[in-house]
Amino acid sequence: MSLKEAYAPYFKIGAAVSRWDLESEAAKNLMKEEFSTFTAENEMKPMFFLNKDACLAEPEKYNLNPAMQYDFCKKYLQFAMDNKIALRGHTLCWHNQTPKWFYYKNYDENSEFAEKEVLLARLENYIHNVLDFIQTNYPGVIYAWDVVNEVVDEGDFRKSIWYQTCGFDFIETAFASARKYADPEVSLFYNDYESATAWKRDFIIENVLKPLQAKGLVDGMGMQCHLVMDHPTVEEFQTAVEMYGALGLQVQCTELDIHNADPSEESMKALGDRYASFFKVLVDAKKAGKANITSVTFWCLLDEHSWLTGFRKETSYPLLFHGNCEKKYAYYAVMDVVKA
Ligand code: GLA
């Protein structure tokens, strides 16, 4: 029995996948065997879809509707379609990995930021372009999109360029555009980290989810779940899952990993036990009807490829598989939650 089979009664199980994974037979086989969903780790973010050369060459032509390029996303969509693995779209609007030139008048970084109306038009058209391309060429492959990522920080809305120039309206425009252009069966998510922390959980519920929900624009809360060994507590996590669930929205764990820098047997056992307690919360909440959890996605496939080691440079052993796709203790611990 595989992870995806064991968890099929409850929710999809996924992993973030890189362009290198799609070139590795071992990684592709692992995805096909164990996972029912995946996310492109990077190549479906704005910096990969926006065509800088074309925008800069003809800024007037592209002023309201940015020039696009679609080459980077194709291998993910094709792999998903060929293997009938559901793909999570990540992410349509984010302050990171969106090139700075995108926000400027005439796309000229020596100028000033474009007016709000121009930026909101660029955002709507960008989302329209992405969704149209994908839904036309790969129909039915994407079942959920992170529409907006990480707009809450330091007790308030994050002071990103999006927020400075457009206030809350960029969030609403992103969701309204996604709702307008996404196929009706596609679920629209707000996604954020530290989403089990009390102040942030409450801020997201009151200031992001409820206003969007009142307008019928959001379908789910994406809890990223980049966890560490002693934070958050299982109780904090359970409370947050149930509070998001109580809104009547779907809940997904979108980027699950548990940072752990100690590969000793004892420490890897503790990692597995911690994973098991979080999965137990998720399964129990789903069974009890306290939260409609629809998928849980690990952030990367193998320890060796984790962003914690690669991007954050904190050597880490945070996942269920390592080396040549070998299963770690954590794999069996997560399986035991549903086998028991
Ligand atoms: C955030 C983003 C992800 C990814 C991670 C780090 O959580 O949502 O796309 O970039 O940071 O890898």
GROMACS .gro file of C-alpha atoms and ligand atoms in nm:
model
  352
    1MET     CA    1   0.000   0.000   0.000
    2SER     CA    2   0.122   0.349  -0.087
    3LEU     CA    3   0.073   0.682   0.091
    4LYS     CA    4  -0.184   0.796  -0.162
    5GLU     CA    5  -0.381   0.473  -0.125
    6ALA     CA    6  -0.365   0.474   0.254
    7TYR     CA    7  -0.490   0.834   0.269
    8ALA     CA    8  -0.738   0.813  -0.019
    9PRO     CA    9  -1.040   0.796   0.215
   10TYR     CA   10  -0.934   1.126   0.371
   11PHE     CA   11  -0.739   1.356   0.138
   12LYS     CA   12  -0.487   1.372  -0.145
   13ILE     CA   13  -0.118   1.335  -0.059
   14GLY     CA   14   0.132   1.541  -0.254
   15ALA     CA   15   0.483   1.676  -0.289
   16ALA     CA   16   0.647   1.982  -0.441
   17VAL     CA   17   0.851   1.885  -0.741
   18SER     CA   18   1.143   2.058  -0.911
   19ARG     CA   19   1.252   2.058  -1.274
   20TRP     CA   20   1.532   1.816  -1.173
   21ASP     CA   21   1.280   1.571  -1.029
   22LEU     CA   22   1.110   1.561  -1.367
   23GLU     CA   23   1.438   1.449  -1.520
   24SER     CA   24   1.494   1.168  -1.269
   25GLU     CA   25   1.329   0.833  -1.337
   26ALA     CA   26   1.353   0.743  -0.969
   27ALA     CA   27   1.179   1.065  -0.862
   28LYS     CA   28   0.911   1.029  -1.128
   29ASN     CA   29   0.842   0.671  -1.022
   30LEU     CA   30   0.820   0.778  -0.660
   31MET     CA   31   0.564   1.042  -0.754
   32LYS     CA   32   0.359   0.798  -0.952
   33GLU     CA   33   0.366   0.536  -0.678
   34GLU     CA   34   0.314   0.740  -0.365
   35PHE     CA   35   0.145   1.070  -0.451
   36SER     CA   36  -0.194   1.175  -0.582
   37THR     CA   37  -0.110   1.545  -0.623
   38PHE     CA   38   0.195   1.764  -0.675
   39THR     CA   39   0.297   2.128  -0.692
   40ALA     CA   40   0.563   2.286  -0.914
   41GLU     CA   41   0.818   2.413  -0.663
   42ASN     CA   42   0.891   2.726  -0.868
   43GLU     CA   43   0.799   2.735  -1.234
   44MET     CA   44   0.438   2.844  -1.203
   45LYS     CA   45   0.521   3.165  -1.017
   46PRO     CA   46   0.497   3.505  -1.187
   47MET     CA   47   0.871   3.539  -1.262
   48PHE     CA   48   0.845   3.236  -1.490
   49PHE     CA   49   0.531   3.339  -1.679
   50LEU     CA   50   0.615   3.707  -1.734
   51ASN     CA   51   0.803   3.787  -2.052
   52LYS     CA   52   1.042   4.065  -1.962
   53ASP     CA   53   1.199   4.116  -2.305
   54ALA     CA   54   0.864   4.156  -2.477
   55CYS     CA   55   0.722   4.388  -2.208
   56LEU     CA   56   1.031   4.608  -2.217
   57ALA     CA   57   1.044   4.612  -2.596
   58GLU     CA   58   0.683   4.728  -2.636
   59PRO     CA   59   0.573   4.875  -2.302
   60GLU     CA   60   0.275   5.059  -2.447
   61LYS     CA   61   0.138   4.753  -2.616
   62TYR     CA   62   0.173   4.549  -2.298
   63ASN     CA   63   0.096   4.821  -2.046
   64LEU     CA   64  -0.231   4.672  -1.921
   65ASN     CA   65  -0.185   4.315  -2.036
   66PRO     CA   66   0.167   4.181  -1.976
   67ALA     CA   67   0.344   3.969  -2.236
   68MET     CA   68   0.364   3.607  -2.130
   69GLN     CA   69   0.581   3.299  -2.183
   70TYR     CA   70   0.460   2.951  -2.109
   71ASP     CA   71   0.756   2.722  -2.168
   72PHE     CA   72   0.854   2.664  -1.805
   73CYS     CA   73   0.522   2.523  -1.685
   74LYS     CA   74   0.467   2.280  -1.968
   75LYS     CA   75   0.665   1.985  -1.839
   76TYR     CA   76   0.476   1.989  -1.510
   77LEU     CA   77   0.139   2.005  -1.678
   78GLN     CA   78   0.231   1.734  -1.926
   79PHE     CA   79   0.360   1.504  -1.652
   80ALA     CA   80   0.042   1.559  -1.451
   81MET     CA   81  -0.179   1.495  -1.753
   82ASP     CA   82   0.012   1.187  -1.874
   83ASN     CA   83   0.010   1.027  -1.531
   84LYS     CA   84  -0.329   1.147  -1.413
   85ILE     CA   85  -0.182   1.313  -1.104
   86ALA     CA   86  -0.375   1.620  -0.990
   87LEU     CA   87  -0.173   1.942  -0.996
   88ARG     CA   88  -0.196   2.228  -0.741
   89GLY     CA   89  -0.135   2.563  -0.905
   90HIS     CA   90   0.110   2.780  -0.709
   91THR     CA   91   0.090   3.082  -0.708
   92LEU     CA   92  -0.092   3.357  -0.899
   93CYS     CA   93  -0.010   3.657  -0.683
   94TRP     CA   94   0.288   3.687  -0.447
   95HIS     CA   95   0.527   3.964  -0.342
   96ASN     CA   96   0.820   3.726  -0.389
   97GLN     CA   97   0.934   3.581  -0.720
   98THR     CA   98   0.746   3.855  -0.904
   99PRO     CA   99   0.999   4.069  -1.092
  100LYS     CA  100   1.030   4.428  -0.973
  101TRP     CA  101   0.997   4.577  -1.323
  102PHE     CA  102   0.640   4.442  -1.336
  103TYR     CA  103   0.519   4.714  -1.097
  104TYR     CA  104   0.664   5.016  -1.280
  105LYS     CA  105   0.528   5.268  -1.527
  106ASN     CA  106   0.614   5.136  -1.871
  107TYR     CA  107   0.785   4.845  -1.696
  108ASP     CA  108   1.078   5.084  -1.645
  109GLU     CA  109   1.253   5.041  -1.310
  110ASN     CA  110   1.401   5.391  -1.339
  111SER     CA  111   1.051   5.531  -1.338
  112GLU     CA  112   0.794   5.516  -1.055
  113PHE     CA  113   0.535   5.254  -0.970
  114ALA     CA  114   0.244   5.245  -1.215
  115GLU     CA  115  -0.096   5.373  -1.099
  116LYS     CA  116  -0.323   5.143  -0.905
  117GLU     CA  117  -0.567   5.101  -1.197
  118VAL     CA  118  -0.282   4.996  -1.424
  119LEU     CA  119  -0.146   4.746  -1.172
  120LEU     CA  120  -0.486   4.594  -1.106
  121ALA     CA  121  -0.544   4.561  -1.482
  122ARG     CA  122  -0.205   4.393  -1.521
  123LEU     CA  123  -0.293   4.156  -1.238
  124GLU     CA  124  -0.633   4.064  -1.380
  125ASN     CA  125  -0.495   4.010  -1.729
  126TYR     CA  126  -0.198   3.813  -1.600
  127ILE     CA  127  -0.431   3.576  -1.415
  128HIS     CA  128  -0.660   3.552  -1.716
  129ASN     CA  129  -0.364   3.464  -1.941
  130VAL     CA  130  -0.227   3.196  -1.709
  131LEU     CA  131  -0.563   3.030  -1.653
  132ASP     CA  132  -0.662   3.043  -2.019
  133PHE     CA  133  -0.336   2.889  -2.135
  134ILE     CA  134  -0.350   2.608  -1.883
  135GLN     CA  135  -0.721   2.533  -1.906
  136THR     CA  136  -0.715   2.534  -2.284
  137ASN     CA  137  -0.408   2.314  -2.323
  138TYR     CA  138  -0.430   2.096  -2.013
  139PRO     CA  139  -0.798   2.087  -1.925
  140GLY     CA  140  -0.888   1.952  -1.583
  141VAL     CA  141  -0.528   1.908  -1.469
  142ILE     CA  142  -0.524   2.179  -1.201
  143TYR     CA  143  -0.781   2.132  -0.925
  144ALA     CA  144  -0.675   2.412  -0.690
  145TRP     CA  145  -0.482   2.739  -0.713
  146ASP     CA  146  -0.302   2.937  -0.451
  147VAL     CA  147  -0.445   3.266  -0.573
  148VAL     CA  148  -0.270   3.490  -0.323
  149ASN     CA  149   0.031   3.395  -0.112
  150GLU     CA  150   0.161   3.544   0.215
  151VAL     CA  151  -0.001   3.886   0.253
  152VAL     CA  152   0.009   3.889   0.633
  153ASP     CA  153   0.320   3.969   0.836
  154GLU     CA  154   0.417   4.146   1.160
  155GLY     CA  155   0.065   4.179   1.292
  156ASP     CA  156  -0.083   4.340   0.982
  157PHE     CA  157  -0.103   4.326   0.606
  158ARG     CA  158   0.249   4.292   0.468
  159LYS     CA  159   0.381   4.622   0.333
  160SER     CA  160   0.465   4.473  -0.006
  161ILE     CA  161   0.467   4.676  -0.327
  162TRP     CA  162   0.126   4.526  -0.400
  163TYR     CA  163  -0.011   4.654  -0.070
  164GLN     CA  164   0.162   4.992  -0.090
  165THR     CA  165   0.021   5.060  -0.434
  166CYS     CA  166  -0.322   4.893  -0.416
  167GLY     CA  167  -0.412   4.822  -0.053
  168PHE     CA  168  -0.652   4.529   0.000
  169ASP     CA  169  -0.785   4.575  -0.354
  170PHE     CA  170  -0.506   4.368  -0.507
  171ILE     CA  171  -0.614   4.070  -0.298
  172GLU     CA  172  -0.976   4.110  -0.401
  173THR     CA  173  -0.885   4.168  -0.766
  174ALA     CA  174  -0.669   3.856  -0.770
  175PHE     CA  175  -0.947   3.641  -0.629
  176ALA     CA  176  -1.221   3.803  -0.838
  177SER     CA  177  -1.013   3.747  -1.153
  178ALA     CA  178  -0.938   3.389  -1.059
  179ARG     CA  179  -1.306   3.328  -0.992
  180LYS     CA  180  -1.399   3.487  -1.324
  181TYR     CA  181  -1.154   3.291  -1.538
  182ALA     CA  182  -1.095   2.963  -1.356
  183ASP     CA  183  -1.299   2.660  -1.453
  184PRO     CA  184  -1.585   2.623  -1.204
  185GLU     CA  185  -1.449   2.305  -1.046
  186VAL     CA  186  -1.116   2.468  -0.958
  187SER     CA  187  -1.084   2.564  -0.590
  188LEU     CA  188  -0.931   2.899  -0.498
  189PHE     CA  189  -0.699   2.919  -0.196
  190TYR     CA  190  -0.537   3.179   0.022
  191ASN     CA  191  -0.196   3.042   0.130
  192ASP     CA  192   0.033   3.149   0.416
  193TYR     CA  193   0.304   3.033   0.659
  194GLU     CA  194   0.285   3.038   1.041
  195SER     CA  195  -0.087   3.001   0.991
  196ALA     CA  196  -0.129   2.812   1.321
  197THR     CA  197   0.012   3.103   1.523
  198ALA     CA  198  -0.277   3.262   1.711
  199TRP     CA  199  -0.244   3.627   1.604
  200LYS     CA  200  -0.179   3.537   1.243
  201ARG     CA  201  -0.457   3.277   1.232
  202ASP     CA  202  -0.704   3.532   1.370
  203PHE     CA  203  -0.586   3.809   1.137
  204ILE     CA  204  -0.617   3.581   0.834
  205ILE     CA  205  -0.965   3.468   0.935
  206GLU     CA  206  -1.099   3.817   1.007
  207ASN     CA  207  -0.921   4.027   0.746
  208VAL     CA  208  -0.854   3.795   0.455
  209LEU     CA  209  -1.084   3.493   0.454
  210LYS     CA  210  -1.410   3.638   0.585
  211PRO     CA  211  -1.415   3.943   0.352
  212LEU     CA  212  -1.337   3.721   0.053
  213GLN     CA  213  -1.584   3.456   0.162
  214ALA     CA  214  -1.859   3.716   0.195
  215LYS     CA  215  -1.814   3.780  -0.178
  216GLY     CA  216  -1.792   3.412  -0.269
  217LEU     CA  217  -1.433   3.446  -0.384
  218VAL     CA  218  -1.239   3.195  -0.173
  219ASP     CA  219  -1.280   2.818  -0.136
  220GLY     CA  220  -0.998   2.720   0.092
  221MET     CA  221  -0.723   2.802   0.337
  222GLY     CA  222  -0.376   2.681   0.249
  223MET     CA  223  -0.169   2.626   0.561
  224GLN     CA  224   0.188   2.609   0.435
  225CYS     CA  225   0.314   2.413   0.739
  226HIS     CA  226   0.688   2.476   0.733
  227LEU     CA  227   0.722   2.339   1.085
  228VAL     CA  228   1.014   2.293   1.322
  229MET     CA  229   1.054   2.027   1.588
  230ASP     CA  230   0.917   2.236   1.876
  231HIS     CA  231   0.684   2.478   1.700
  232PRO     CA  232   0.393   2.496   1.662
  233THR     CA  233   0.248   2.265   1.924
  234VAL     CA  234   0.012   1.992   1.809
  235GLU     CA  235  -0.265   2.169   2.006
  236GLU     CA  236  -0.204   2.502   1.830
  237PHE     CA  237  -0.214   2.324   1.498
  238GLN     CA  238  -0.536   2.142   1.583
  239THR     CA  239  -0.704   2.463   1.698
  240ALA     CA  240  -0.608   2.641   1.376
  241VAL     CA  241  -0.719   2.354   1.152
  242GLU     CA  242  -1.055   2.346   1.326
  243MET     CA  243  -1.097   2.725   1.317
  244TYR     CA  244  -1.028   2.744   0.945
  245GLY     CA  245  -1.249   2.440   0.898
  246ALA     CA  246  -1.532   2.602   1.094
  247LEU     CA  247  -1.554   2.872   0.827
  248GLY     CA  248  -1.682   2.604   0.593
  249LEU     CA  249  -1.379   2.640   0.367
  250GLN     CA  250  -1.157   2.355   0.251
  251VAL     CA  251  -0.827   2.327   0.436
  252GLN     CA  252  -0.507   2.206   0.272
  253CYS     CA  253  -0.155   2.168   0.408
  254THR     CA  254   0.032   2.301   0.110
  255GLU     CA  255   0.404   2.303   0.193
  256LEU     CA  256   0.456   2.058   0.477
  257ASP     CA  257   0.804   1.992   0.614
  258ILE     CA  258   0.957   1.971   0.961
  259HIS     CA  259   1.303   2.122   0.983
  260ASN     CA  260   1.540   1.884   1.161
  261ALA     CA  261   1.918   1.925   1.138
  262ASP     CA  262   2.007   1.607   1.325
  263PRO     CA  263   2.003   1.288   1.114
  264SER     CA  264   2.064   1.052   1.408
  265GLU     CA  265   1.830   0.756   1.441
  266GLU     CA  266   1.675   0.895   1.756
  267SER     CA  267   1.611   1.234   1.599
  268MET     CA  268   1.464   1.083   1.282
  269LYS     CA  269   1.234   0.877   1.502
  270ALA     CA  270   1.125   1.195   1.679
  271LEU     CA  271   1.061   1.351   1.336
  272GLY     CA  272   0.840   1.060   1.238
  273ASP     CA  273   0.649   1.070   1.564
  274ARG     CA  274   0.591   1.443   1.521
  275TYR     CA  275   0.464   1.390   1.167
  276ALA     CA  276   0.233   1.118   1.296
  277SER     CA  277   0.077   1.350   1.555
  278PHE     CA  278   0.006   1.615   1.292
  279PHE     CA  279  -0.143   1.362   1.052
  280LYS     CA  280  -0.357   1.227   1.333
  281VAL     CA  281  -0.497   1.576   1.390
  282LEU     CA  282  -0.579   1.602   1.019
  283VAL     CA  283  -0.741   1.261   0.992
  284ASP     CA  284  -0.940   1.311   1.312
  285ALA     CA  285  -1.062   1.655   1.203
  286LYS     CA  286  -1.169   1.516   0.869
  287LYS     CA  287  -1.345   1.215   1.024
  288ALA     CA  288  -1.524   1.431   1.280
  289GLY     CA  289  -1.638   1.679   1.015
  290LYS     CA  290  -1.444   1.957   1.188
  291ALA     CA  291  -1.240   2.053   0.883
  292ASN     CA  292  -1.279   1.960   0.520
  293ILE     CA  293  -0.915   1.877   0.458
  294THR     CA  294  -0.871   1.798   0.091
  295SER     CA  295  -0.497   1.762   0.039
  296VAL     CA  296  -0.167   1.752   0.223
  297THR     CA  297   0.145   1.830   0.023
  298PHE     CA  298   0.506   1.790   0.139
  299TRP     CA  299   0.748   2.062   0.031
  300CYS     CA  300   0.988   1.856  -0.182
  301LEU     CA  301   1.035   1.484  -0.234
  302LEU     CA  302   1.373   1.401  -0.080
  303ASP     CA  303   1.571   1.537   0.214
  304GLU     CA  304   1.860   1.607  -0.021
  305HIS     CA  305   1.647   1.839  -0.234
  306SER     CA  306   1.473   2.027   0.045
  307TRP     CA  307   1.464   2.404   0.009
  308LEU     CA  308   1.580   2.422   0.373
  309THR     CA  309   1.921   2.289   0.273
  310GLY     CA  310   1.924   2.437  -0.076
  311PHE     CA  311   1.774   2.783  -0.036
  312ARG     CA  312   1.791   2.846   0.337
  313LYS     CA  313   2.132   2.675   0.374
  314GLU     CA  314   2.022   2.508   0.696
  315THR     CA  315   2.124   2.146   0.646
  316SER     CA  316   1.805   1.958   0.714
  317TYR     CA  317   1.653   1.612   0.710
  318PRO     CA  318   1.288   1.714   0.710
  319LEU     CA  319   1.099   1.472   0.483
  320LEU     CA  320   0.980   1.113   0.440
  321PHE     CA  321   1.222   1.002   0.169
  322HIS     CA  322   1.596   1.040   0.116
  323GLY     CA  323   1.887   0.917  -0.093
  324ASN     CA  324   1.769   0.704  -0.378
  325CYS     CA  325   1.401   0.754  -0.284
  326GLU     CA  326   1.436   0.534   0.024
  327LYS     CA  327   1.163   0.549   0.285
  328LYS     CA  328   1.257   0.691   0.624
  329TYR     CA  329   1.106   0.607   0.963
  330ALA     CA  330   0.876   0.908   0.913
  331TYR     CA  331   0.718   0.740   0.612
  332TYR     CA  332   0.611   0.441   0.818
  333ALA     CA  333   0.499   0.662   1.106
  334VAL     CA  334   0.269   0.858   0.873
  335MET     CA  335   0.136   0.533   0.724
  336ASP     CA  336   0.067   0.388   1.069
  337VAL     CA  337  -0.173   0.675   1.148
  338VAL     CA  338  -0.426   0.539   0.902
  339LYS     CA  339  -0.337   0.172   0.923
  340ALA     CA  340  -0.401   0.164   1.299
  341GLA     C1  341   0.716   2.987   0.039
  341GLA     C2  342   0.651   2.975  -0.097
  341GLA     C3  343   0.699   2.854  -0.171
  341GLA     C4  344   0.847   2.836  -0.160
  341GLA     C5  345   0.889   2.838  -0.017
  341GLA     C6  346   1.038   2.820  -0.006
  341GLA     O1  347   0.663   2.904   0.132
  341GLA     O2  348   0.512   2.973  -0.091
  341GLA     O3  349   0.665   2.867  -0.305
  341GLA     O4  350   0.912   2.938  -0.232
  341GLA     O5  351   0.853   2.962   0.037
  341GLA     O6  352   1.087   2.725  -0.091
   0.00000   0.00000   0.00000
